[in-house]
Amino acid sequence: MFPHLEVLQLYANQFNGPLPLSISNMSQLLQLELGLNNFNGKVKNDFGSLQNLFLISLAFNNFDHRGSDGLAFLSSLTNCSNLQAIGMEDSQFGGVLPDSVGNLSYKLYYLTLGGNQLYGSIPSTIENLVNLEFFGLDNNLFTGSIPRSLGYLHKMQLMALSNNSISGEIPESIGNMSLLTKLYLGKNRLEGAIPSSLGNCRNLLSLTLSDNNLTGVIPIRLLNVSSLSITLDLARNQLSGSLPQEVETLKNLLEIDFSENGLSGEIPSNLGRCNSLENLYLQRNLFRGYIPPSFESLRGLKNLDLSHNNLSGQIPTFLGTFDLKTLNLSFNNFEGELPMNGIFTNGSAISVAGNYRLCGGISELRLPRCTTKKSRNKMSLSQMLGITIGSVLIGVAAASTFFICLFKKKRKTKPKISLLKDPFLKVSYGELLKATEGFSSTNLLGFGSFGSVYKGVIEQNGELVVAVKVLDLQTRGATKSFMAECEALRNIRHRNLVSLITSCSSIDFQGNEFKALVYEFMLNGSVDNWLHPIPEANNVEREFVGLDLLQRVDIAIDVACALDYLHHQCEMPIIHRDLKPSNILLDGNMVAHVGDFGLARFRAELTAPSTSSSTAIKGTIGYVAPEYGLGSEMSASGDVYSYGILLLEMITKKRPTDKMFKADLNLHNFASNALPQRVMEIVDPMLLTEEIYDSKMMENLISLIKIGLSCSTESPKDRMDINTVLHELQLVKNNILKVSN
């Protein structure tokens, strides 16, 4: 059966039955991808003859979990000396993880077995996989302790062991994983102190230790890991002591969850310096004192929960100026008049129950009216008694409601945490049809290579404004684009990437295949809209009046942060391959988000031996790196080239495909030829303000153009590294702010 076949990709179909034994005879096979099907039974294949195999994925199937030998076939993979990636998650595999896993190829850098029914101990032989970077055993039934030998895997970037029954202490040796970016150990039975050696993981972006039996204090060294930028989750343990002032180091962190511990003392005012926070959960501790005035700096907060503590004083009015989605201050000792602005006017988004000295607020909260001191002196005994009894009844009702909700929550199945995101919101074709008013032209936001994008409002748990990308399945490559975008976006999360809310793969009302992607709606459209506005187009909520220099630099920094994350920090490094202004979207705060991952590729694909003779160039003319036209492999430096062109376009307002560019003249040369004396001749006229003519501001413009040129050189090896780009842009931004002040 196809003895010369090199790539077998059958993922995302409805194949069932046992895995064909004939696959073992495909001796030339390089890639075997059978995920997202319904294969079942035992895997009895001997893969030992597949000497060239570098990637195997059997994820998301329904294999037989009975018996202890469900993964016995892994032993045959030890003969595959070129094996680099194994994906076996969510496939119902049962049994133990054999010790032979340590004999797999030394080239292996990706091994995921999460979401199965594996049990027993984690083999210490995994220490032999010295090049392992991504390791997932989450959502299984593993017991025993975490092998100390895992600390020898110095190249590890992501390790997920969440939702098992692993016990014992967290080994100090994990601190030896200096390249670690994400560590998930939540929902186990771990005990003892949080090892201070985690402070050695200076590249850590996300740490989850929640739902264990950890004791002791929060290590100061852990709070000094300034790289933490996604989440620090220590919830539902038995931690004690105060929250150290060193928490101020976490200035880039999006989420802190220290809820349901025994933390005490006052909430440190330094926490107000963590101005990137979007979610802050400190509920069910022993905190006392006031809400720090420094919290006024946390203007990015979306969710704040300080409930069930001993906090007191008045509730700050500045919380009403935040764009909060939820605010829970219940069961504290707050007093005085409740603010009447912002979230305080939304009874379904705020809870203040159990604060019996509060008054005022909207009627829905059923707080007593605020009265002056004079009127209180004249209040009758019956009135005072009525208010007291009413307050007690409200408190009893609120407490009853809370414990009922808590009981229901306890009965729920534990949420699944894996290398993939939790299940998305489910929407049907009919719901998307309704949300977009029948895919009306009035809701049309724009067109892409593989379909159209519409604004919509999904009515599930309230109204959610979204952007719906409807694939034109008649366009060649549309289905592949759909799969690529789903695959890329389900594994990544960053403030500068467009959030994929869900996808829809269905049949429309005429019986035709229908595929759509649903994204977070970006209020301010794309960078392309702002650089090259079209009157009465794009259906965006505001008029495009131009971007000032500081806004353009902020956007450039945002996009560079996204690229740095995609290339160096996410679970499997991703090459975007289509970076351009129309794929950079701006939210209501003008923060840039990179979107459209229809052409994205993972590193596993990029390191694969060439399997195609096609010379078709993927990407958009003008932004595609020149080496791609010569048949070179896609690489991170190709994205950097596109970034350089994007930056030059933002400064000059010239598209790389402008009709002025002919023969040997292109956007790169156009900018290069103007340095340094003729810079003012090529910049966007919108930037020609009085401040621009300041000599220092001129230097900033020249610096930006030089960065763009360094990124878009013809030779990939001469291009500026994206980390250096970020450093240089930050210097430019600081200089602009100094000149402006």
XYZ file of C-alpha atoms in Angstrom:
741
model
C 0.000 0.000 0.000
C 1.759 3.142 -1.306
C 5.313 2.056 -0.397
C 6.769 5.344 -1.698
C 4.315 7.655 0.036
C 6.036 10.352 2.112
C 3.124 12.290 3.633
C -0.197 10.854 4.815
C -2.530 13.562 6.131
C -6.075 12.397 6.852
C -6.882 14.560 9.864
C -10.326 16.082 10.480
C -12.412 13.443 8.707
C -14.798 10.729 9.857
C -12.587 7.646 9.405
C -13.328 4.871 11.860
C -12.351 1.320 12.660
C -8.901 0.144 13.726
C -5.742 1.768 12.400
C -4.771 -0.106 9.183
C -1.782 -2.395 9.716
C -0.641 -1.640 6.164
C 0.575 1.781 7.337
C 3.546 -0.048 8.812
C 4.673 -0.936 5.278
C 4.988 2.696 4.109
C 8.735 2.693 4.610
C 9.283 6.135 3.054
C 6.739 7.883 5.269
C 7.844 11.219 6.770
C 4.574 12.532 8.224
C 1.646 10.511 9.546
C -1.277 12.721 10.609
C -4.506 10.870 11.426
C -5.894 13.132 14.137
C -9.504 14.337 14.492
C -11.103 11.105 13.286
C -12.962 8.207 14.916
C -10.345 5.455 14.752
C -10.907 2.888 17.491
C -9.680 -0.429 18.867
C -6.091 -1.134 19.850
C -3.157 0.321 17.939
C -1.336 -2.874 16.915
C 0.951 -1.332 14.314
C 4.690 -1.883 14.337
C 6.141 1.451 13.225
C 9.739 0.256 13.413
C 10.199 0.146 9.622
C 9.322 3.852 9.231
C 12.950 4.934 9.600
C 12.361 8.404 8.096
C 9.284 9.289 10.164
C 9.665 12.676 11.862
C 6.044 13.393 12.884
C 3.191 11.151 14.002
C -0.199 12.409 15.210
C -3.036 10.138 16.311
C -4.691 12.806 18.461
C -8.459 13.164 18.937
C -9.566 9.629 18.138
C -11.396 6.953 20.122
C -8.954 4.102 20.682
C -9.578 1.290 23.190
C -8.526 2.313 26.703
C -8.932 -1.126 28.276
C -5.899 -3.016 29.512
C -2.476 -1.829 30.559
C -0.820 -2.021 27.119
C -2.606 0.744 25.229
C 0.709 2.447 24.458
C 2.738 -0.689 23.791
C 3.206 0.449 20.182
C 5.439 3.296 21.433
C 8.240 0.752 21.796
C 8.294 0.224 18.031
C 8.746 3.982 17.537
C 12.123 3.748 19.266
C 13.500 2.533 15.919
C 12.474 5.816 14.237
C 15.714 7.709 14.718
C 14.456 10.893 12.992
C 11.297 11.229 15.065
C 10.761 14.809 16.257
C 7.085 15.146 17.210
C 4.467 12.789 18.709
C 0.889 13.976 19.240
C -1.381 11.432 20.992
C -3.691 13.636 23.075
C -7.440 13.080 23.597
C -7.542 9.635 21.985
C -8.799 7.448 24.862
C -5.500 5.621 25.235
C -5.355 3.593 28.451
C -2.723 1.747 30.411
C 0.694 2.788 31.614
C 3.330 4.903 29.942
C 6.089 2.334 29.268
C 9.676 2.921 30.362
C 10.649 2.510 26.704
C 9.456 6.080 26.139
C 12.944 7.083 27.253
C 14.408 5.203 24.263
C 12.648 7.338 21.666
C 14.719 9.434 19.283
C 17.063 11.944 20.912
C 15.723 14.422 18.309
C 12.238 14.312 19.854
C 11.168 17.788 20.962
C 7.342 17.425 21.094
C 5.501 14.724 23.082
C 1.846 15.120 24.102
C -0.285 12.388 25.653
C -2.804 14.562 27.497
C -6.512 13.866 27.736
C -6.284 10.057 27.867
C -6.803 7.449 30.590
C -3.178 6.692 31.373
C -2.249 5.683 34.910
C 0.720 4.644 36.991
C 3.862 6.676 37.552
C 5.648 8.997 35.173
C 8.725 7.055 33.968
C 12.010 8.564 35.097
C 13.498 7.410 31.761
C 12.022 10.540 30.159
C 15.236 12.224 31.325
C 16.881 10.605 28.266
C 14.857 12.817 25.885
C 17.367 15.624 26.243
C 15.941 17.718 23.392
C 12.351 17.633 24.648
C 10.756 21.094 24.537
C 7.001 20.415 24.798
C 5.752 17.689 27.159
C 2.095 17.074 27.999
C 0.599 14.386 30.244
C -2.297 16.493 31.538
C -5.844 15.190 32.078
C -4.900 11.587 32.818
C -4.832 9.368 35.928
C -1.129 9.470 36.770
C -0.111 8.916 40.385
C 3.222 8.905 42.171
C 5.521 11.905 42.267
C 7.104 14.158 39.693
C 10.489 12.585 38.815
C 13.357 14.805 39.910
C 15.127 13.745 36.730
C 12.790 15.945 34.682
C 14.993 18.801 35.836
C 17.693 17.484 33.491
C 15.625 18.455 30.454
C 17.243 21.862 30.045
C 15.544 22.618 26.715
C 12.016 22.224 28.099
C 9.729 25.129 27.197
C 6.267 23.802 28.104
C 5.367 21.091 30.610
C 1.730 20.218 31.335
C 0.966 17.686 34.095
C -2.337 19.216 35.265
C -5.423 17.267 36.310
C -3.892 14.015 37.466
C -3.403 12.551 40.959
C 0.289 13.295 41.254
C 1.457 13.695 44.856
C 4.593 14.597 46.756
C 6.533 17.834 46.539
C 7.373 19.862 43.465
C 11.043 19.012 42.796
C 13.519 21.857 43.228
C 15.176 20.530 40.056
C 12.417 22.042 37.908
C 14.197 25.324 38.502
C 16.965 23.993 36.231
C 14.652 24.367 33.223
C 15.870 27.845 32.423
C 14.052 27.972 29.059
C 10.676 27.007 30.542
C 7.877 29.338 29.397
C 4.752 27.506 30.603
C 4.323 25.138 33.534
C 0.946 23.566 34.344
C 0.773 21.475 37.551
C -2.759 22.336 38.689
C -5.428 19.905 39.910
C -3.131 17.335 41.508
C -2.279 16.350 45.097
C 1.015 18.141 45.367
C 2.088 19.247 48.822
C 4.837 21.116 50.591
C 6.170 24.552 49.715
C 6.391 26.170 46.310
C 10.089 25.735 45.435
C 11.920 29.037 45.316
C 14.052 27.581 42.510
C 11.204 28.449 40.131
C 12.692 31.918 40.332
C 15.482 30.593 38.076
C 12.985 30.188 35.209
C 13.571 33.673 33.853
C 11.596 32.998 30.642
C 8.431 31.830 32.402
C 5.249 33.283 30.897
C 2.566 31.223 32.629
C 2.506 29.183 35.850
C -0.456 27.176 37.178
C -0.178 25.442 40.560
C -3.851 25.720 41.563
C -5.982 23.020 43.238
C -3.256 21.275 45.193
C -2.293 21.051 48.881
C 0.642 23.451 48.762
C 1.572 25.201 51.995
C 3.912 27.922 53.184
C 4.377 31.414 51.786
C 4.584 32.727 48.239
C 8.322 32.771 47.419
C 9.676 36.249 46.754
C 11.975 34.814 44.080
C 8.925 33.623 42.152
C 7.432 37.122 42.186
C 10.716 38.450 40.799
C 10.228 36.522 37.535
C 9.404 39.583 35.462
C 8.798 37.515 32.301
C 5.454 36.261 33.682
C 2.927 37.783 31.301
C -0.024 35.367 30.938
C -1.085 33.943 34.275
C 0.164 33.189 37.787
C -2.404 30.809 39.269
C -1.859 29.627 42.852
C -5.565 29.331 43.701
C -7.155 26.799 46.028
C -4.124 25.752 48.040
C -3.218 26.310 51.703
C -0.762 29.159 51.271
C -0.339 31.576 54.164
C 1.468 34.759 55.089
C 1.220 38.141 53.427
C 1.371 39.001 49.739
C 4.933 40.335 49.309
C 5.561 43.841 48.004
C 7.720 42.263 45.282
C 4.510 41.503 43.401
C 5.133 44.862 41.715
C 7.708 43.105 39.485
C 4.878 41.428 37.560
C 4.190 44.488 35.412
C 3.452 42.494 32.264
C 1.144 39.920 33.828
C -2.439 39.587 32.540
C -3.882 37.409 35.322
C -3.224 36.798 39.011
C -5.289 34.171 40.830
C -4.386 33.713 44.508
C -7.956 32.917 45.569
C -9.044 30.440 48.276
C -5.859 30.351 50.334
C -5.020 31.712 53.782
C -3.203 34.867 52.723
C -3.430 37.656 55.276
C -2.401 41.225 55.974
C -3.176 44.196 53.752
C -3.264 44.053 49.979
C 0.090 45.634 49.051
C -0.155 49.012 47.371
C 2.625 47.917 44.992
C 0.118 45.631 43.303
C -1.179 48.782 41.630
C 2.012 48.855 39.556
C 0.978 45.692 37.710
C -0.841 47.816 35.160
C -1.180 45.051 32.547
C -3.562 43.099 34.784
C -6.896 42.118 33.252
C -7.983 39.543 35.839
C -7.291 39.769 39.580
C -8.724 37.107 41.892
C -7.968 37.422 45.624
C -11.262 36.096 47.026
C -11.602 33.806 50.052
C -8.459 34.838 51.882
C -7.892 36.796 55.091
C -6.947 40.167 53.630
C -7.844 43.223 55.706
C -7.615 46.986 55.316
C -8.693 49.163 52.402
C -8.640 48.662 48.663
C -5.325 50.389 47.855
C -5.699 53.790 46.135
C -2.913 52.627 43.777
C -5.480 50.316 42.150
C -6.564 53.378 40.190
C -3.634 52.561 37.869
C -5.129 49.157 36.985
C -7.256 50.569 34.188
C -7.036 47.407 32.091
C -8.900 45.300 34.653
C -11.755 43.234 33.247
C -12.540 41.010 36.241
C -11.885 41.804 39.906
C -12.880 39.539 42.797
C -12.039 40.561 46.375
C -14.983 38.787 48.001
C -14.919 36.868 51.313
C -12.095 38.767 52.979
C -12.016 41.279 55.851
C -11.632 44.412 53.734
C -13.155 47.630 55.009
C -13.535 51.327 54.269
C -15.370 52.884 51.357
C -15.482 51.355 47.892
C -13.363 53.584 45.596
C -15.328 55.511 42.990
C -12.512 55.027 40.439
C -13.645 51.408 39.972
C -16.668 52.848 38.184
C -14.391 54.414 35.559
C -12.884 51.023 34.605
C -14.176 48.858 31.755
C -14.920 46.007 34.155
C -16.961 42.981 33.128
C -17.387 41.570 36.646
C -16.770 43.004 40.109
C -17.293 40.930 43.269
C -16.802 42.719 46.589
C -19.281 40.635 48.570
C -18.870 39.484 52.184
C -16.414 42.082 53.407
C -16.861 45.031 55.760
C -17.189 47.868 53.265
C -19.238 50.861 54.328
C -20.675 54.111 53.046
C -22.376 55.016 49.813
C -21.973 52.752 46.807
C -20.741 54.541 43.644
C -23.294 55.083 40.883
C -21.140 54.977 37.757
C -19.773 52.376 35.348
C -20.145 48.775 36.439
C -22.010 49.884 39.582
C -25.024 50.500 37.344
C -25.075 46.860 36.148
C -26.700 44.694 38.791
C -25.865 41.453 36.986
C -22.127 42.219 36.836
C -21.532 43.351 40.419
C -21.969 41.692 43.802
C -21.778 43.535 47.134
C -23.862 41.155 49.265
C -22.837 40.706 52.869
C -21.524 44.277 53.331
C -24.149 45.399 55.816
C -22.864 48.955 56.226
C -23.190 49.831 52.548
C -26.020 52.047 51.313
C -27.304 53.586 48.109
C -26.588 52.091 44.711
C -29.097 50.980 42.098
C -32.388 49.532 43.320
C -31.527 46.081 41.963
C -28.879 45.689 44.686
C -31.504 46.322 47.402
C -29.253 48.303 49.676
C -30.774 50.710 52.208
C -30.963 54.366 51.297
C -28.142 56.581 52.412
C -29.263 59.143 54.964
C -27.644 62.183 56.531
C -26.627 62.078 60.171
C -29.448 64.428 61.080
C -32.180 62.332 59.508
C -30.810 59.191 61.164
C -31.242 60.813 64.588
C -34.920 61.315 63.853
C -35.469 57.831 62.556
C -38.040 55.888 64.484
C -37.247 52.666 66.273
C -39.562 50.754 63.947
C -37.763 52.139 60.879
C -34.366 51.203 62.247
C -35.653 47.747 63.174
C -37.140 47.340 59.684
C -33.851 48.261 58.000
C -31.889 45.942 60.273
C -34.216 42.997 59.691
C -34.270 43.701 55.959
C -30.483 43.784 55.805
C -30.246 40.513 57.702
C -32.761 38.849 55.368
C -30.869 40.085 52.323
C -27.645 38.767 53.795
C -29.230 35.375 54.555
C -30.656 35.194 51.023
C -27.342 36.146 49.481
C -25.482 33.621 51.615
C -27.995 30.889 50.715
C -27.633 31.686 47.048
C -23.860 31.578 47.340
C -23.779 28.163 49.027
C -26.283 26.727 46.531
C -24.092 27.952 43.668
C -21.003 26.634 45.422
C -22.645 23.210 45.874
C -23.577 23.090 42.189
C -20.062 24.110 41.236
C -18.601 21.318 43.362
C -20.780 18.778 41.544
C -19.550 19.822 38.133
C -16.921 17.773 36.360
C -13.468 19.205 36.724
C -12.684 21.476 33.801
C -10.262 20.028 31.338
C -6.887 21.732 30.985
C -4.702 20.584 28.133
C -2.295 21.954 25.581
C -5.404 22.974 23.693
C -7.821 25.643 24.918
C -11.039 24.693 26.624
C -13.949 23.877 24.305
C -15.110 26.889 22.355
C -18.539 28.473 22.370
C -20.722 26.416 20.029
C -22.615 28.225 17.274
C -24.650 26.888 14.371
C -24.994 28.126 10.820
C -28.431 29.476 11.710
C -27.065 31.474 14.638
C -24.365 33.025 12.468
C -26.937 33.786 9.777
C -29.027 35.615 12.354
C -26.019 37.288 13.966
C -24.930 38.858 10.661
C -28.478 39.671 9.508
C -28.254 37.117 6.734
C -24.615 37.953 5.931
C -25.894 41.343 4.888
C -23.703 43.669 2.821
C -24.317 46.355 5.447
C -22.459 44.130 7.924
C -19.589 43.387 5.537
C -16.238 44.348 7.050
C -14.013 43.269 4.188
C -12.702 40.524 1.953
C -9.806 38.121 2.392
C -8.026 35.593 0.203
C -10.414 32.820 1.181
C -13.676 34.547 2.034
C -15.551 37.503 3.497
C -15.682 38.965 7.014
C -18.912 40.233 8.578
C -19.773 42.006 11.783
C -22.266 40.074 13.890
C -23.984 39.943 17.272
C -24.293 36.492 18.855
C -27.010 36.225 21.470
C -25.652 33.651 23.905
C -25.482 34.682 27.559
C -26.010 38.268 26.489
C -24.935 39.991 23.320
C -21.446 39.325 21.992
C -20.178 41.472 19.117
C -17.997 39.384 16.813
C -16.317 39.296 13.413
C -17.384 36.272 11.337
C -15.021 35.062 8.620
C -17.050 32.996 6.130
C -14.871 30.761 3.960
C -15.481 30.603 0.220
C -15.034 26.848 -0.125
C -14.946 27.118 -3.913
C -11.615 28.920 -3.592
C -8.677 26.577 -3.802
C -6.971 26.236 -0.451
C -9.885 27.622 1.594
C -10.448 24.412 3.567
C -6.721 24.055 4.236
C -6.678 27.687 5.373
C -9.594 26.977 7.728
C -7.750 24.027 9.281
C -4.481 25.960 9.543
C -6.155 28.861 11.306
C -8.008 26.602 13.739
C -4.834 24.661 14.467
C -2.761 27.792 15.026
C -5.204 29.823 17.107
C -6.450 27.085 19.419
C -2.978 26.757 20.958
C -1.997 30.403 21.387
C -2.980 33.300 23.590
C -1.443 36.745 23.596
C -2.789 40.265 24.051
C -1.504 41.196 20.573
C -3.151 38.323 18.699
C -6.773 38.326 17.559
C -8.807 35.983 19.774
C -10.604 33.134 18.021
C -13.919 32.686 19.856
C -15.133 29.611 17.981
C -15.446 27.939 14.605
C -18.399 26.526 12.717
C -18.169 23.601 10.310
C -21.686 22.744 9.212
C -24.213 22.600 6.380
C -26.195 25.662 5.276
C -29.941 25.672 4.639
C -29.367 24.700 0.988
C -27.337 21.629 1.940
C -23.963 23.145 1.048
C -20.863 22.787 3.170
C -20.308 25.817 5.397
C -17.213 26.814 7.354
C -16.684 29.994 9.359
C -14.372 31.368 12.013
C -15.685 33.691 14.725
C -13.315 36.273 16.176
C -13.365 38.988 18.775
C -14.609 42.159 17.042
C -12.012 44.900 16.672
C -13.696 48.273 17.065
C -11.097 50.315 15.178
C -10.644 48.181 12.083
C -7.280 47.453 10.505
C -4.071 49.450 10.184
C -4.757 49.429 6.451
C -8.029 51.290 7.130
C -6.097 54.011 8.925
C -3.262 54.325 6.427
C -5.406 54.105 3.296
C -8.997 54.984 4.327
C -11.875 54.384 1.948
C -14.872 56.654 2.618
C -17.959 54.877 3.931
C -16.245 51.507 3.832
C -15.355 48.716 6.264
C -18.352 49.313 8.533
C -16.122 50.305 11.448
C -17.564 52.254 14.327
C -15.493 55.403 13.874
C -14.033 57.709 11.277
C -10.391 57.221 10.291
C -8.651 60.526 10.995
C -5.044 59.353 10.817
C -2.470 57.998 13.238
C 0.069 60.179 14.995
C 3.693 59.079 15.330
C 3.375 57.722 18.861
C 0.351 55.625 17.859
C 2.308 54.162 14.949
C 5.214 53.290 17.205
C 2.852 51.666 19.719
C 1.338 49.577 16.908
C 4.808 48.588 15.709
C 5.719 47.482 19.240
C 2.479 45.494 19.570
C 3.100 43.646 16.289
C 6.732 42.951 17.228
C 5.552 41.516 20.575
C 3.150 39.231 18.696
C 5.913 38.010 16.368
C 8.274 37.430 19.271
C 5.580 35.322 20.928
C 4.788 33.334 17.763
C 8.422 32.658 16.920
C 9.914 32.070 20.361
C 7.355 31.678 23.130
C 4.233 29.719 22.143
C 3.972 25.934 22.535
C 4.868 25.183 18.913
C 6.609 28.098 17.176
C 4.509 29.514 14.332
C 5.427 31.347 11.131
C 2.611 33.719 10.192
C 3.515 34.099 6.478
C 1.068 36.894 5.677
C 1.922 39.930 7.790
C 0.495 43.122 6.266
C -1.542 46.178 7.363
C -4.926 44.619 6.607
C -4.090 41.737 8.977
C -3.221 44.067 11.869
C -6.448 44.945 13.716
C -6.987 47.622 16.369
C -9.265 47.292 19.378
C -11.138 50.074 21.169
C -7.953 51.178 22.926
C -5.940 51.203 19.673
C -3.986 48.127 20.802
C -2.828 46.142 17.754
C -3.750 42.477 17.267
C -2.253 40.271 14.542
C -4.906 38.242 12.727
C -5.503 35.911 9.748
C -3.523 32.739 10.353
C -4.789 31.001 7.217
C -1.261 30.588 5.842
C 0.481 29.948 9.162
C 2.810 26.987 9.582
C 4.196 25.240 12.646
C 7.867 24.604 13.225
C 7.371 20.837 12.831
C 6.288 21.456 9.247
C 9.167 23.845 8.637
C 11.793 21.355 9.803
C 10.328 18.535 7.725
C 12.238 17.308 4.695
C 10.848 18.840 1.514
C 7.847 16.890 0.266
C 6.692 19.055 -2.601
C 8.128 20.423 -5.775
C 5.635 23.265 -5.871
C 7.171 26.689 -6.292
C 3.979 28.597 -5.504
C 4.671 31.545 -3.219
C 2.315 31.859 -0.276
C 1.624 35.337 1.016
C 0.860 38.784 -0.373
C 2.905 40.365 -3.133
C 5.101 43.134 -1.827
C 5.288 41.697 1.691
C 6.702 38.258 0.811
C 10.406 37.756 1.526
C 12.467 37.599 -1.694
C 14.100 34.272 -0.796
C 10.703 32.570 -0.973
C 10.675 33.244 -4.699
C 13.927 31.277 -4.948
C 12.416 28.237 -3.266
C 13.798 28.766 0.245
C 11.956 27.275 3.208
C 9.570 29.471 5.170
C 11.247 30.895 8.263
C 10.909 33.423 11.051
C 13.174 35.777 9.103
C 10.532 35.803 6.352
C 8.045 37.241 8.842
C 10.665 39.790 9.906
C 10.984 40.903 6.271
C 7.204 41.418 6.068
C 7.384 43.320 9.346
C 10.058 45.628 7.939
C 7.918 46.440 4.901
C 4.929 47.016 7.200
C 6.950 49.462 9.324
C 8.165 51.381 6.260
C 4.593 51.567 4.976
C 3.385 52.971 8.302
C 5.995 55.755 8.121
C 5.732 56.587 4.394
C 2.084 55.682 3.743
C 3.287 53.993 0.552
C 2.145 50.473 -0.252
C 4.955 48.202 -1.520
C 2.779 47.695 -4.628
C 2.396 51.428 -5.331
C 2.548 52.124 -9.083
C 5.562 54.381 -8.519
C 7.668 51.315 -7.729
C 9.026 49.932 -11.002
C 12.181 48.195 -12.199
C 14.814 48.454 -9.425
C 12.842 50.884 -7.275
C 10.908 49.328 -4.403
C 9.728 50.537 -0.986
C 12.975 49.454 0.673
C 15.159 51.372 -1.816
C 12.777 54.337 -1.771
C 13.288 54.706 1.993
C 16.996 53.903 1.890
C 17.732 56.521 -0.775
C 16.103 59.238 1.340
C 18.376 58.764 4.354
C 19.267 61.007 6.032
C 18.771 64.383 4.325
C 15.509 63.744 2.436
C 13.532 61.950 5.139
C 10.881 64.669 5.236
C 10.168 64.060 1.557
C 9.076 60.457 2.046
C 7.185 60.450 5.370
C 3.396 60.437 5.497
C 2.259 64.094 5.215
C -0.036 63.390 8.162
C 3.090 63.288 10.341
C 4.399 66.680 9.221
C 3.515 68.613 12.362
C 5.556 71.327 14.020
C 6.992 68.788 16.467
C 8.346 66.677 13.627
C 10.680 69.468 12.583
C 12.390 69.283 15.978
C 15.862 67.780 15.412
C 15.317 65.100 18.068
C 12.002 64.096 16.550
C 13.734 63.882 13.165
C 16.187 61.456 14.737
C 13.270 59.292 15.845
C 11.871 59.165 12.307
C 15.284 58.225 10.939
C 15.618 55.503 13.597
C 12.238 54.021 12.639
C 13.153 53.951 8.966
C 16.486 52.301 9.780
C 14.682 49.603 11.767
C 12.361 48.980 8.813
C 15.318 48.786 6.460
C 17.256 46.435 8.736
C 14.278 44.088 8.848
C 13.682 44.125 5.069
C 17.193 43.489 3.757
C 17.421 41.036 0.874
C 19.624 38.610 2.774
C 17.795 36.812 5.641
C 20.972 36.542 7.757
C 21.379 40.333 7.719
C 17.901 41.048 9.095
C 17.446 42.411 12.599
C 16.296 39.913 15.226
C 12.763 40.595 16.485
C 13.990 40.938 20.082
C 16.397 43.650 18.954
C 13.530 45.293 17.070
C 11.528 45.488 20.298
C 14.455 47.012 22.160
C 15.102 49.632 19.466
C 11.418 50.566 19.175
C 11.120 51.042 22.916
C 14.066 53.438 22.807
C 12.348 55.396 20.028
C 9.111 55.518 22.018
C 10.908 56.786 25.116
C 12.608 59.493 23.051
C 9.280 60.576 21.518
C 7.735 60.872 24.970
C 10.686 62.985 26.180
C 10.387 65.338 23.202
C 6.599 65.582 23.607
C 6.947 66.524 27.264
